[in-house]
Every structure is written in structure tokens, then in C-alpha cells.
Coordinates of C-alpha atoms in Angstrom, one line a residue:
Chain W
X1 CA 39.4 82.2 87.9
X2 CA 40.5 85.6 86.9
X3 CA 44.7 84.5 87.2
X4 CA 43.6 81.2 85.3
X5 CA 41.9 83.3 82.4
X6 CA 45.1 85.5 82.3
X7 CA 47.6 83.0 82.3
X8 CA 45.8 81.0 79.1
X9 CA 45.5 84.5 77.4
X10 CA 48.3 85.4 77.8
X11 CA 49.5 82.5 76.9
X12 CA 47.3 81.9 73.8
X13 CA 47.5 85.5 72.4
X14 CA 50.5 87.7 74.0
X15 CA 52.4 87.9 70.1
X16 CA 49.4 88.7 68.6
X17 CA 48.5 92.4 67.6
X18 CA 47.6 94.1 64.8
X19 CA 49.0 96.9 63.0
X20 CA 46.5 100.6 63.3
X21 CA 44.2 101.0 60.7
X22 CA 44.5 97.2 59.2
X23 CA 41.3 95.3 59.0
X24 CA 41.2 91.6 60.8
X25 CA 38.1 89.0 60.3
X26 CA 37.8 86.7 63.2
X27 CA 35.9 83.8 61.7
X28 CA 34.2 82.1 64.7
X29 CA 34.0 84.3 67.5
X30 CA 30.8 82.5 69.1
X31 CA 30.3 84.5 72.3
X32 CA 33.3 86.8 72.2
X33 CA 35.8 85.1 74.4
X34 CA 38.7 85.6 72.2
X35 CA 37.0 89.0 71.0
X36 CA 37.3 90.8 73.6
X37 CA 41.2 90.5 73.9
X38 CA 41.8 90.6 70.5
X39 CA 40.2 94.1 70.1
X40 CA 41.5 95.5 73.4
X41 CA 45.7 94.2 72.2
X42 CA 45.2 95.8 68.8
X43 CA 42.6 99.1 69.9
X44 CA 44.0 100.8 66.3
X45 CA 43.0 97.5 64.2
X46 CA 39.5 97.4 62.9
X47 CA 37.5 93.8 63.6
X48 CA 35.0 92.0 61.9
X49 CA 33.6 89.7 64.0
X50 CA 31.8 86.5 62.3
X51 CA 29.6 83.5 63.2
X52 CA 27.2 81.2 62.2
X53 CA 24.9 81.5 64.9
X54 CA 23.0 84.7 65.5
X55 CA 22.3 84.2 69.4
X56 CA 26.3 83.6 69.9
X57 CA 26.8 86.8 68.0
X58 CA 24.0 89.3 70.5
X59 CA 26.2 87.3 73.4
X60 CA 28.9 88.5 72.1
X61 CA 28.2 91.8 71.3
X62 CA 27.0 92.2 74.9
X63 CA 30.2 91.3 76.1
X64 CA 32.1 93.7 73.6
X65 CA 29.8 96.5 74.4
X66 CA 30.3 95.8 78.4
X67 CA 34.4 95.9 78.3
X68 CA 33.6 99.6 76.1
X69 CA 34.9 98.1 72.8
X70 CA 34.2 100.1 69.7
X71 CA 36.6 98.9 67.4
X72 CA 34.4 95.4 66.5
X73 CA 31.6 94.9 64.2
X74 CA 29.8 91.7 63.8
X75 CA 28.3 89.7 61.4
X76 CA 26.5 86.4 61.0
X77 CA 27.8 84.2 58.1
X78 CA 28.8 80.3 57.2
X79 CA 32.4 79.9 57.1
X80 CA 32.5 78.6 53.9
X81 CA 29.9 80.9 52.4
X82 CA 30.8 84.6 53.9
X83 CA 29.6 87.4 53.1
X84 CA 32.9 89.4 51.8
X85 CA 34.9 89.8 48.7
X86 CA 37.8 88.3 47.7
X87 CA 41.0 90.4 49.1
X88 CA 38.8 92.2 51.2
X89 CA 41.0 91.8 55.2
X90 CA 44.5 92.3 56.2
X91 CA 44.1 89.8 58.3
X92 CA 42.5 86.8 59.4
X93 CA 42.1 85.0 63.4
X94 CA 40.9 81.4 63.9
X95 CA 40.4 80.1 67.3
X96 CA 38.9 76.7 68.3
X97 CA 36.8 76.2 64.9
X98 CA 38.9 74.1 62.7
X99 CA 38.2 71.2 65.0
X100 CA 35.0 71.0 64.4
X101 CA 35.2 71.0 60.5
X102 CA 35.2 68.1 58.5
X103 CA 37.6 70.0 55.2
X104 CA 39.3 72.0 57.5
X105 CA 42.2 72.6 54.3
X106 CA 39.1 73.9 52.2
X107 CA 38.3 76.4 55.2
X108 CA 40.9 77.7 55.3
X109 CA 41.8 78.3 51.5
X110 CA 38.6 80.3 51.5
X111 CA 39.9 82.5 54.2
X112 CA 43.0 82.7 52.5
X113 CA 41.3 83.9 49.4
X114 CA 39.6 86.9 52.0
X115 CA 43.1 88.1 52.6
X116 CA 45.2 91.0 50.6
X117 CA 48.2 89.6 49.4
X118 CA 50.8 89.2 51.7
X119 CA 47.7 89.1 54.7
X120 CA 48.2 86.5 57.6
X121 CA 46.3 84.0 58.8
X122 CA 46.3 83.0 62.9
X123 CA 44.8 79.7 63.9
X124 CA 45.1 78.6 67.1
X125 CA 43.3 74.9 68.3
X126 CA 43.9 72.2 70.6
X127 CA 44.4 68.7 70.8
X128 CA 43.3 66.5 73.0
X129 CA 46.0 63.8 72.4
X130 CA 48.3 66.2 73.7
X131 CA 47.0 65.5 77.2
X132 CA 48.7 63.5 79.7
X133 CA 48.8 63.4 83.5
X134 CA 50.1 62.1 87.2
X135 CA 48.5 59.4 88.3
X136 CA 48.6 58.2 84.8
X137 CA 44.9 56.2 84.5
X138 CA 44.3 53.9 81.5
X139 CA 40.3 54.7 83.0
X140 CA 41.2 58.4 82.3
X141 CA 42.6 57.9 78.7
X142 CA 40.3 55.7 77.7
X143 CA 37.3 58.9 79.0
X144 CA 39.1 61.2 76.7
X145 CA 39.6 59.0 73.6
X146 CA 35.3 58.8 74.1
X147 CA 35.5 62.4 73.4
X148 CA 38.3 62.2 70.4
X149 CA 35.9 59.6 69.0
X150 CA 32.8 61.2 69.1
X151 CA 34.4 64.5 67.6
X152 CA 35.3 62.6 64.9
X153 CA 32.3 61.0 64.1
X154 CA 30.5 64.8 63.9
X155 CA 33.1 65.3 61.2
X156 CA 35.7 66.9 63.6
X157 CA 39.2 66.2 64.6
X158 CA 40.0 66.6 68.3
X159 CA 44.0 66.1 67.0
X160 CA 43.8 68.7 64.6
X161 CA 46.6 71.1 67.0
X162 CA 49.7 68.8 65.8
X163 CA 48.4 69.2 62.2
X164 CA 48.4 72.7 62.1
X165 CA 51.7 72.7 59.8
X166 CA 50.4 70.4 57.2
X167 CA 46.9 71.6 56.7
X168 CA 48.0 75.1 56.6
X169 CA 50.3 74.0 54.0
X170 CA 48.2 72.4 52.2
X171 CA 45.8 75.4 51.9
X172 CA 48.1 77.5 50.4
X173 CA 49.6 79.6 52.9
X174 CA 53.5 81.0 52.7
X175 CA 56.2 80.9 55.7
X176 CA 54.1 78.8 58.4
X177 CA 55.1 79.1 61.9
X178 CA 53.7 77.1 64.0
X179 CA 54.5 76.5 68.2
X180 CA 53.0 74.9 71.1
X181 CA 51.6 76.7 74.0
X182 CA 51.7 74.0 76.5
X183 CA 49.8 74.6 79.6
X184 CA 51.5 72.8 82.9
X185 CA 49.6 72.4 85.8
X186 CA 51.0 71.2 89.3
X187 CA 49.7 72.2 92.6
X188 CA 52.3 75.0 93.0
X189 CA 49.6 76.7 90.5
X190 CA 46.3 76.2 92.3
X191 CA 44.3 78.9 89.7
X192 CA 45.5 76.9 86.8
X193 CA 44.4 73.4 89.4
X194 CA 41.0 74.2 89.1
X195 CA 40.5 76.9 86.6
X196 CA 41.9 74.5 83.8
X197 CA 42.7 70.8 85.3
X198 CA 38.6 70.7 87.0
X199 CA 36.8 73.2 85.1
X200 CA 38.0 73.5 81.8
X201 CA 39.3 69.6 80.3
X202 CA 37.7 67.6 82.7
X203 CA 34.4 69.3 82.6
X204 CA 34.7 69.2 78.5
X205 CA 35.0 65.7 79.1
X206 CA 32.3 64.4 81.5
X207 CA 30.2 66.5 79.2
X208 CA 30.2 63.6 76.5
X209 CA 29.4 61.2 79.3
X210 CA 25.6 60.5 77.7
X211 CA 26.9 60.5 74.2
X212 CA 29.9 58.0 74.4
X213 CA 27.5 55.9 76.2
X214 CA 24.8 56.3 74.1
X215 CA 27.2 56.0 71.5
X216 CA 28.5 52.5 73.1
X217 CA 32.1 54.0 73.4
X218 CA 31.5 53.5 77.1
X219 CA 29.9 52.2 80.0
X220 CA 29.1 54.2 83.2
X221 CA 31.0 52.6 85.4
X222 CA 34.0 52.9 83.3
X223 CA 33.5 56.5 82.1
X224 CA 33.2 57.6 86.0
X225 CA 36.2 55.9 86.7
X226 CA 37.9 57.8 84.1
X227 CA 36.3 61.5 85.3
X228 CA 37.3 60.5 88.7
X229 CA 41.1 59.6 87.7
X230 CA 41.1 62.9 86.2
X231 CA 39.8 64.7 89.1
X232 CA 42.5 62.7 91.4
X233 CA 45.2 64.8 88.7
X234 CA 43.9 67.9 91.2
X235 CA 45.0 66.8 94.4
X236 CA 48.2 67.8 95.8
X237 CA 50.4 65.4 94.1
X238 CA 48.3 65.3 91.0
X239 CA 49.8 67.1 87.6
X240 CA 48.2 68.0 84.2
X241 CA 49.7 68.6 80.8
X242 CA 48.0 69.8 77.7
X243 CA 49.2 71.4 74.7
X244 CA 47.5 74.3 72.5
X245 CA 49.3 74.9 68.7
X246 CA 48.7 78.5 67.5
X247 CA 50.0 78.8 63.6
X248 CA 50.4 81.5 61.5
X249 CA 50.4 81.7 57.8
X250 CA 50.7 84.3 55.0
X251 CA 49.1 84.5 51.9
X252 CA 51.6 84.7 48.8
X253 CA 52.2 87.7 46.9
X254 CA 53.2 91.4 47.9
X255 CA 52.2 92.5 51.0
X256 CA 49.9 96.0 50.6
X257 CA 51.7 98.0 53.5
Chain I
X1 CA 73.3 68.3 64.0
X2 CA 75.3 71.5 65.4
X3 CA 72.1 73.5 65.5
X4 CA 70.0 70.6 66.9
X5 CA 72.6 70.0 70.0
X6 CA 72.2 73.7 70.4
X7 CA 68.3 73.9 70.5
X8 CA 68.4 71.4 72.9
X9 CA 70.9 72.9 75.3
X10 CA 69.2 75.6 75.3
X11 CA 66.2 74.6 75.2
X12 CA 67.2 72.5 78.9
X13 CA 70.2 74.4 80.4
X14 CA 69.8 78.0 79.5
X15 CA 68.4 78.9 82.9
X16 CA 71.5 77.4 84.6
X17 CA 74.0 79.0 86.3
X18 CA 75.7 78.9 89.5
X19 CA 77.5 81.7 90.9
X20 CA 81.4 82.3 91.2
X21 CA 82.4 80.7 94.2
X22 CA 80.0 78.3 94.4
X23 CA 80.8 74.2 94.4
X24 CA 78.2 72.1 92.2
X25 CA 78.4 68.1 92.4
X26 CA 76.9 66.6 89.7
X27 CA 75.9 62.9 89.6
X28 CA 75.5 60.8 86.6
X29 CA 77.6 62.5 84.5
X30 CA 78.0 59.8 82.5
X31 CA 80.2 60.5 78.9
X32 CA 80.3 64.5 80.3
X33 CA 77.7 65.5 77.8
X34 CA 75.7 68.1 79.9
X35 CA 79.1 68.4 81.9
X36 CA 80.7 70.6 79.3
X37 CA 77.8 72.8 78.7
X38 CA 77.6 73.1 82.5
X39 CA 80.8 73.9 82.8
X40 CA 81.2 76.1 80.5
X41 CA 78.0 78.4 81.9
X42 CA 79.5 79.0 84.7
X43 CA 82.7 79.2 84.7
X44 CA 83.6 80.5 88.1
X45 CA 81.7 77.7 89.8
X46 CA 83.5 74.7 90.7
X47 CA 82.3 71.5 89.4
X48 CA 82.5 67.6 91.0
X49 CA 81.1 65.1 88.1
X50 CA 80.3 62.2 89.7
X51 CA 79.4 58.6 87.7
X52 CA 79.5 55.2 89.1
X53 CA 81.6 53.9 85.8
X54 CA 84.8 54.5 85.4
X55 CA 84.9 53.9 81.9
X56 CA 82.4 56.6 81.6
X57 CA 84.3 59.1 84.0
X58 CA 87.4 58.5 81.3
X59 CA 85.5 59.6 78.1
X60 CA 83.8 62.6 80.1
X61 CA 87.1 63.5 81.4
X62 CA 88.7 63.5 77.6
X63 CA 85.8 65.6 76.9
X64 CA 86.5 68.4 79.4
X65 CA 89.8 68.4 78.9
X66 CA 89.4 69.0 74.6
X67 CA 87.0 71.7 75.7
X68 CA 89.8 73.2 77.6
X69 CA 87.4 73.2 80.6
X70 CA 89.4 73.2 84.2
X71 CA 86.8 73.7 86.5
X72 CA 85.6 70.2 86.8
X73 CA 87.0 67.2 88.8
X74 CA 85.7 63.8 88.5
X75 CA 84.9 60.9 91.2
X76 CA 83.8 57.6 91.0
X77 CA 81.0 56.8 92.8
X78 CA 77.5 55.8 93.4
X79 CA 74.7 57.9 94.2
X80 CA 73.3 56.1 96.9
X81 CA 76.6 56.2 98.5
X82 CA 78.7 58.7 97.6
X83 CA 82.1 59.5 98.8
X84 CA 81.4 63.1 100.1
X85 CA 79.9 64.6 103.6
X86 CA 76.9 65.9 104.6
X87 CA 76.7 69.8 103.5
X88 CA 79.4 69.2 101.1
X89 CA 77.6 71.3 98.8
X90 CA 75.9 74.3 97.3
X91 CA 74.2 73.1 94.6
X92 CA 73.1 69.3 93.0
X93 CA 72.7 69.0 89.2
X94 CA 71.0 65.5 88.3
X95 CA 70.2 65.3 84.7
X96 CA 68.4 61.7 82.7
X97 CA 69.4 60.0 86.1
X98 CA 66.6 59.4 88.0
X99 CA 64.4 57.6 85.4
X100 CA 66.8 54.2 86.4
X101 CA 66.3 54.6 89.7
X102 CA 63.8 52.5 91.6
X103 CA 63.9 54.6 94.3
X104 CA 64.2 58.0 93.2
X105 CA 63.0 60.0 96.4
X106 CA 65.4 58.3 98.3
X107 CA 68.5 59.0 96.0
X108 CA 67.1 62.5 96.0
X109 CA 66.8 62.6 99.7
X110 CA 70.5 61.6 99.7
X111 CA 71.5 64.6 97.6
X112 CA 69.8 66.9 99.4
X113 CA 71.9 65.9 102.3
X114 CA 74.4 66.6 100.5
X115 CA 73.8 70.1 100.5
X116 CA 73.9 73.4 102.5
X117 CA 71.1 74.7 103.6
X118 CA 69.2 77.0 101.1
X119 CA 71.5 74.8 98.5
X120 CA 69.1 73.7 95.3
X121 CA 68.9 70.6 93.2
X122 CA 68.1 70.8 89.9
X123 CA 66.8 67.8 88.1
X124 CA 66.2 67.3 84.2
X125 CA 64.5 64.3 83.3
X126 CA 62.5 63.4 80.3
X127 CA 58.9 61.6 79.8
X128 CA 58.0 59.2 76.9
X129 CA 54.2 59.2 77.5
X130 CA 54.6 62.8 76.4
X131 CA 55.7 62.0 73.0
X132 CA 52.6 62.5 70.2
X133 CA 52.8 63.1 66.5
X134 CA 51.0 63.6 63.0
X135 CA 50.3 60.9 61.1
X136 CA 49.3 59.5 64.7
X137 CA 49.8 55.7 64.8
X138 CA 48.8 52.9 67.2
X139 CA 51.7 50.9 66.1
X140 CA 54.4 53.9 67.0
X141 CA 52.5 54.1 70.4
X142 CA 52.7 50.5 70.9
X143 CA 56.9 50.1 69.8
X144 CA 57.1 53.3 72.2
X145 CA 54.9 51.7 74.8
X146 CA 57.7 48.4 75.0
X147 CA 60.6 50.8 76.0
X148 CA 58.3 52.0 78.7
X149 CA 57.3 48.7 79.9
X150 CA 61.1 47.3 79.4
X151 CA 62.4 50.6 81.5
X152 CA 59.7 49.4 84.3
X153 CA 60.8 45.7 84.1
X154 CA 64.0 47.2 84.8
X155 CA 63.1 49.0 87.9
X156 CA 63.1 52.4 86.0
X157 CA 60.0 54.9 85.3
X158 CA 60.2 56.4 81.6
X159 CA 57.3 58.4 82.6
X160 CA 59.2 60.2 85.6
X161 CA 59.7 63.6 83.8
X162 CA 55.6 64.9 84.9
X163 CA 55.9 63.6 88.4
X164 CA 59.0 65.8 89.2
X165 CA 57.1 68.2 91.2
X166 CA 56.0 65.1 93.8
X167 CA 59.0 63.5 94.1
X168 CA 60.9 66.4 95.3
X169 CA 58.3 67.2 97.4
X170 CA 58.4 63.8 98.9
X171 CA 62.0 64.4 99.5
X172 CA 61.8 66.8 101.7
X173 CA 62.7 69.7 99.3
X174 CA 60.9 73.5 99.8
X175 CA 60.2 75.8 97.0
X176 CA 59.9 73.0 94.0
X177 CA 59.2 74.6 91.1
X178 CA 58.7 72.1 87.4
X179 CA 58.9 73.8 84.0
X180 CA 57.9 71.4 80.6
X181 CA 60.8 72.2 77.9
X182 CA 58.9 71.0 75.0
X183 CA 60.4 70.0 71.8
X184 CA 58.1 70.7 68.8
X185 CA 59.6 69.1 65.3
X186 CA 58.1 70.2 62.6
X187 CA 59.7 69.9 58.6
X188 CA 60.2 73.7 59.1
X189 CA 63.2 72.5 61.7
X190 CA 65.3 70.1 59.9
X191 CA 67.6 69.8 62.2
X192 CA 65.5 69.0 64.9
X193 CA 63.8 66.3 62.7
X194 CA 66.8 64.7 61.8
X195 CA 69.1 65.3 65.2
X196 CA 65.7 64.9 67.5
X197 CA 62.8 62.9 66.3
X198 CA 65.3 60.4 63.9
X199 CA 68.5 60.1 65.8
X200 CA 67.4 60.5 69.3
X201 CA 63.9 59.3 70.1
X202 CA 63.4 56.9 67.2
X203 CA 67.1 55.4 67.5
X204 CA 66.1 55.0 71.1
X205 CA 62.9 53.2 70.5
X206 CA 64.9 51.0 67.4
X207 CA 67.6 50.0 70.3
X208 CA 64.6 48.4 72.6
X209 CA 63.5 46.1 69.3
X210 CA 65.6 43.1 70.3
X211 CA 64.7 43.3 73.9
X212 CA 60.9 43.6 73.7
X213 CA 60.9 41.0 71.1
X214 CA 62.3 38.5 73.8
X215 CA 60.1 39.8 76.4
X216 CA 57.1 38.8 74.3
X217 CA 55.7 42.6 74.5
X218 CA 55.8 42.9 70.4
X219 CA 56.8 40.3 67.6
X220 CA 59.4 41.8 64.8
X221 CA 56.5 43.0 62.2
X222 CA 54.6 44.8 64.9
X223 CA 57.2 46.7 66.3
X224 CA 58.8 47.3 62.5
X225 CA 55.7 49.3 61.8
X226 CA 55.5 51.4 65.0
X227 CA 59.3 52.6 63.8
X228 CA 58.4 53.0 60.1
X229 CA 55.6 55.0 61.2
X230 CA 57.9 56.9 63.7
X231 CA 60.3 57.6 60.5
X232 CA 57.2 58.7 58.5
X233 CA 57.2 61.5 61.2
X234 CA 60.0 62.8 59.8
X235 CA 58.2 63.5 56.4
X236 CA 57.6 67.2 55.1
X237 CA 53.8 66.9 56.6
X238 CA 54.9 65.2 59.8
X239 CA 55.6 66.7 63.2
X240 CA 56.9 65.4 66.6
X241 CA 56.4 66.5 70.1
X242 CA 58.2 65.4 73.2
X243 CA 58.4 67.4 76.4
X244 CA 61.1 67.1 79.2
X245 CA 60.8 68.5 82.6
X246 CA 63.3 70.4 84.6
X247 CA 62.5 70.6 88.3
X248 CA 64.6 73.0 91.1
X249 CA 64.1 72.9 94.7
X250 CA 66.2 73.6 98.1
X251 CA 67.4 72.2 100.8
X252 CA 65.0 73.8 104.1
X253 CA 67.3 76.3 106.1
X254 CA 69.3 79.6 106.0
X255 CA 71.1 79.9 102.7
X256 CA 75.2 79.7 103.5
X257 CA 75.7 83.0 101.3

């Protein structure tokens, strides 16, 4: 697992890294994942480290304090309701939240508002309509739509990667760059086979098994089909293709620095 | 569309390049489009474009010639019988060929007997199952979906570009390794918008209208919405991915050199 989590973070977050002595709010962090290697690329930068949930954030911190960061501090907060003045971060990280927000465009205007003129915004989310595979398995695309579905009935958007562009846009942000991290997977990569093919996107998937068929998105029989034709991408002659989009955005004006 | 033909040629050939010396047949060379850049890359290789139309052999060879290449010579032919020996070669370049074949392991088996031992092929191939977009649209996925279906009638595999790394494999080819060259089209690349996702993959799916009509697999207003919604791709808030593969492998046995 350890090559599998390198290859995604290095793939997610290599050209990211903060100047020394600029301040960076990571909205989000839940239980540090993306914490920990933010802090340890930019050791100068100084983090603050936000979520909504209080037990995510003492996970977190464990996990900081474990890997001997010092450079993070963390604090509970809404997204939309957050503790800290206007203008008040150089700099502003986003991983894996948008998706889950129903005004994703007014989220992120109120993180732009956060930011010193000139400050950037980094989002980074997936899509799961970005996925595709060898066998190819109607059973299997019809498991994942369950999943697309259901997100967006909690007010989410399991597509929101290809919009990255727009919404940012839309928010207000200046110069938007956005590109695709695609993640390949053949059996010439076994760590990425199992690490991200088994245990990361399939096991997202067969955990909305009860819900889509509680939901009346699917049957059993039908959803197991699908799991298992995602499980035959695995074997030897199987392949998996799945794309993250990582964007980057400024807020207008001067920059301070 | 300068800058567009040069993203893409970079995008699929940049890694390309066969040593001084060396003799590279290439098969399905059609008009000579990826013969010139090939050509041109390495210009102390010797190239033999190969193409089973003479027609087509003519306007590749006007090509070379205005590109004041002279390291290329062109044969007629046909891939599952071409006019050359065993271990004719050193390398095989086979580029949007495959995906007409019905039996592309066999025509890559062919090739590979072609070559010296340690000799590679290289194969490009696209995939339109990997084309998504923003505003996502069933009727776009449906249009796209006839092409795919007509390519199949047709004894073809539109979908060949993931499975790359198993068809070499079956063909008896050692050290296969697949890279995705993924095209992201976003307004913030207006030549890729209008050179890509307009002129190249919606013209494509436009040219199939007539054809899936008459094979009862759309009726003209269906399939005139799936390409309006492909054009409203090309819109400032619109973006386009499509993904093509590039797979190399070798012939088993001491390298020649």
C-alpha cells in the first residue's frame, strides 16, 4: 500500500508547495490524509487546518503529531461559517469537499473572500464519470451510476472534477488552471491493482450497496454483478482508468509578496 | 489549428525516437500524417511506410516529399501479409490501425515477426468510451455510443485504446508497458476546443449521422441533439476529455544492437 499511497500523492500534490512564512487554510482536512503531506512539502508555510467535525479533527491531530509536524494548527468550523476574517490567508487547499456540497460556487467565493489579494485557491476532486475499464460491464456502470445518484440526491455532485473550470469561474477566481491527474491501472502496476482498482473505487462503491437498494436504484443481484465486474478489472488482463482534476485559482487584485 | 496539431503531436509522439541506424516499418500510414512527424524525430532512422491504398501511399508520399523528408520509402501492402521477411526489422510503429482490425492480436503477432529480437512495437490507438464532458448529456453519449456500435458492426473495436496492455500481451510481446495521453479541453485552450473537441471528435461523431440513421441505432432528432450538445462543449463553461493510449513492447530475445 505504501507505493500505491505514493504514487496518488505524488500524483495529487507534487506542484504544490508553499512559499516560507505564508499562511495556508486547508478547509476540510477530516482525518489528515492530505495534511500530513501538505505540511511536510511546504515545512516553512504555516497551516490552519479546518473541519466540521471535532472527532475527525483529534484523528487528525494524532496523525500530525505522530509524523512530528509542528507547522499545523487546527480548528473546528462550517465551511460556510468560519471562524476568520476577511483577507486573513495566503492561501487556500481544497481536497475531496466540494463534492459533497450542494452551492459548491458559494463555497468557494467565501474562501475566496479568506484570501489576501492575489492569494490562490487549490481544489482538487474527483469524478466518478471519469471512470472506465477492461472488461467493460454495463453491470459495473450501472453500480457506479448507484453511487453518482445517491451523491446527488445528498446534495452532492459525484461529476463535479470536469467542472472544476466553470465553478471556479464562476466564484470569482483569476487565471484558472485546471489539469487532470489520471490514474492508469494495468497489471504491470500490481500496488496501484489493489491499492486503488480493489480498495480504494471499488470498495467506495460496494459501500452504497444498502443505500441504492434501499433507495430502489438497485437490486442485489444486479448491484453484485456490478462489484464483481469491477473486481474482474483486477485480474491479469483487467485495466482501470480514473481521472482526478486539481484547479488552481487566484483571487484578483495585487498580490501582498 | 497550428498549436492544436502541435499539442497533439506532442502530446502522442514526443517519447519517440529510434536511433541512427536503425530501420522502422510503419504500417497504416495512411495520408503520412504521423509519418512526417516520425520522420522528422528521427532523422537518422530509416523509415518503410507501409498502407494497403495506393491512393493513400500517393498523398503521404507528396507529403514527405514537401517536408523535404528523404528518409522514408513507401510500399503497398497489407498488414496481414506484408511484402517483407521475418526479422526484417528493428522497430514497428502502428498508430489508429488496430481499432479496424477484427483480429488485432493476430496482426500484431505478424509484426512482431517482423522484427529482430529485442525489436519494439509501439502502438497508439485511441478509446471513445473515454470521452466525458461538462454539461454531461445522455443524448452526446448516445450519438457517441452509434459510432461505437457502427465501428463494432464493422468488425472494429472503438474502445481498443484501454485494452492495449492485453492485446500485446496476447501476442506474445515481453516488457508491455501502456501510458493514457489524455486530452483535457477546457475554454482556457482554444485551440484544442476548436482543432480537438469541434473538428476532430465532434466532426467524427457528425460523419457516423447518416450511417446510424440507416442502421436504426438513432433517428435524425436524437442524434442532432447528442451533436448540439457535443458543440455546447465547446462553450466558455464547457470542457472535454478524451484519452488515447500508447503501448510499447518487444520482441522476446537478445537485442541485435
Amino acid at each position: 500500500m505504501q507505493d500505491q499511497a505514493g504514487t496518488l500523492i505524488e500524483l495529487l500534490h507534487s506542484d504544490t508547495a508553499y512559499p516560507s512564512g505564508s499562511t495556508v487554510l486547508e478547509v476540510g482536512c477530516g482525518v489528515g490524509a492530505q495534511t500530513v503531506t501538505l505540511a511536510q512539502r511546504s515545512p516553512e508555510a504555516r497551516f490552519t487546518s479546518v473541519d466540521v467535525s471535532a472527532d475527525l479533527i483529534a484523528e487528525a491531530r494524532r496523525r500530525v503529531d505522530g509524523a512530528a509536524i509542528t507547522n499545523v494548527e487546527f480548528r473546528q468550523g462550517d465551511i460556510f461559517d468560519l471562524p476568520f476574517g476577511a483577507r486573513s490567508f495566503d492561501h487556500v487547499f481544497v481536497c475531496f469537499v466540494l463534492e459533497h456540497l450542494s452551492r459548491p460556487v458559494d463555497a468557494l467565493a467565501s474562501l475566496k473572500d479568506l484570501l489576501r489579494p492575489g492569494g490562490t485557491i487549490t481544489v482538487i476532486e474527483g469524478d466518478h464519470g471519469s471512470a472506465y475499464f477492461h472488461p467493460d460491464s454495463p453491470a459495473a456502470r450501472a453500480a457506479i451510476q448507484c453511487q453518482i445518484e445517491l451523491q446527488e440526491g445528498a446534495g452532492g455532485n459525484a461529476l463535479i472534477g470536469r467542472q472544476l473550470l466553470p465553478l471556479m469561474i464562476e466564484a470569482g477566481l483569476d487565471a484558472v488552471h485546471v489539469s487532470p491527474r489520471m490514474v492508469y491501472v494495468d497489471s504491470s502496476r500490481p500496488d496501484l491493482v489493489d491499492g486503488f482498482t480493489r480498495r480504494t473505487f471499488t470498495a467506495m462503491v460496494e459501500g452504497v450497496r444498502a443505500s441504492a437498494i434501499a433507495a430502489g436504484l438497485s437490486d442485489p443481484a444486479s448491484f453484485d454483478a456490478g462489484v464483481r465486474d469491477l473486481h474482474r478489472t483486477t485480474e491479469t488482463d483487467g485495466v482501470f482508468c480514473y481521472t482526478f482534476f486539481k484547479g488552481v485559482g487566484r483571487r484578483p487584485g495585487r498580490s501582498p509578496r
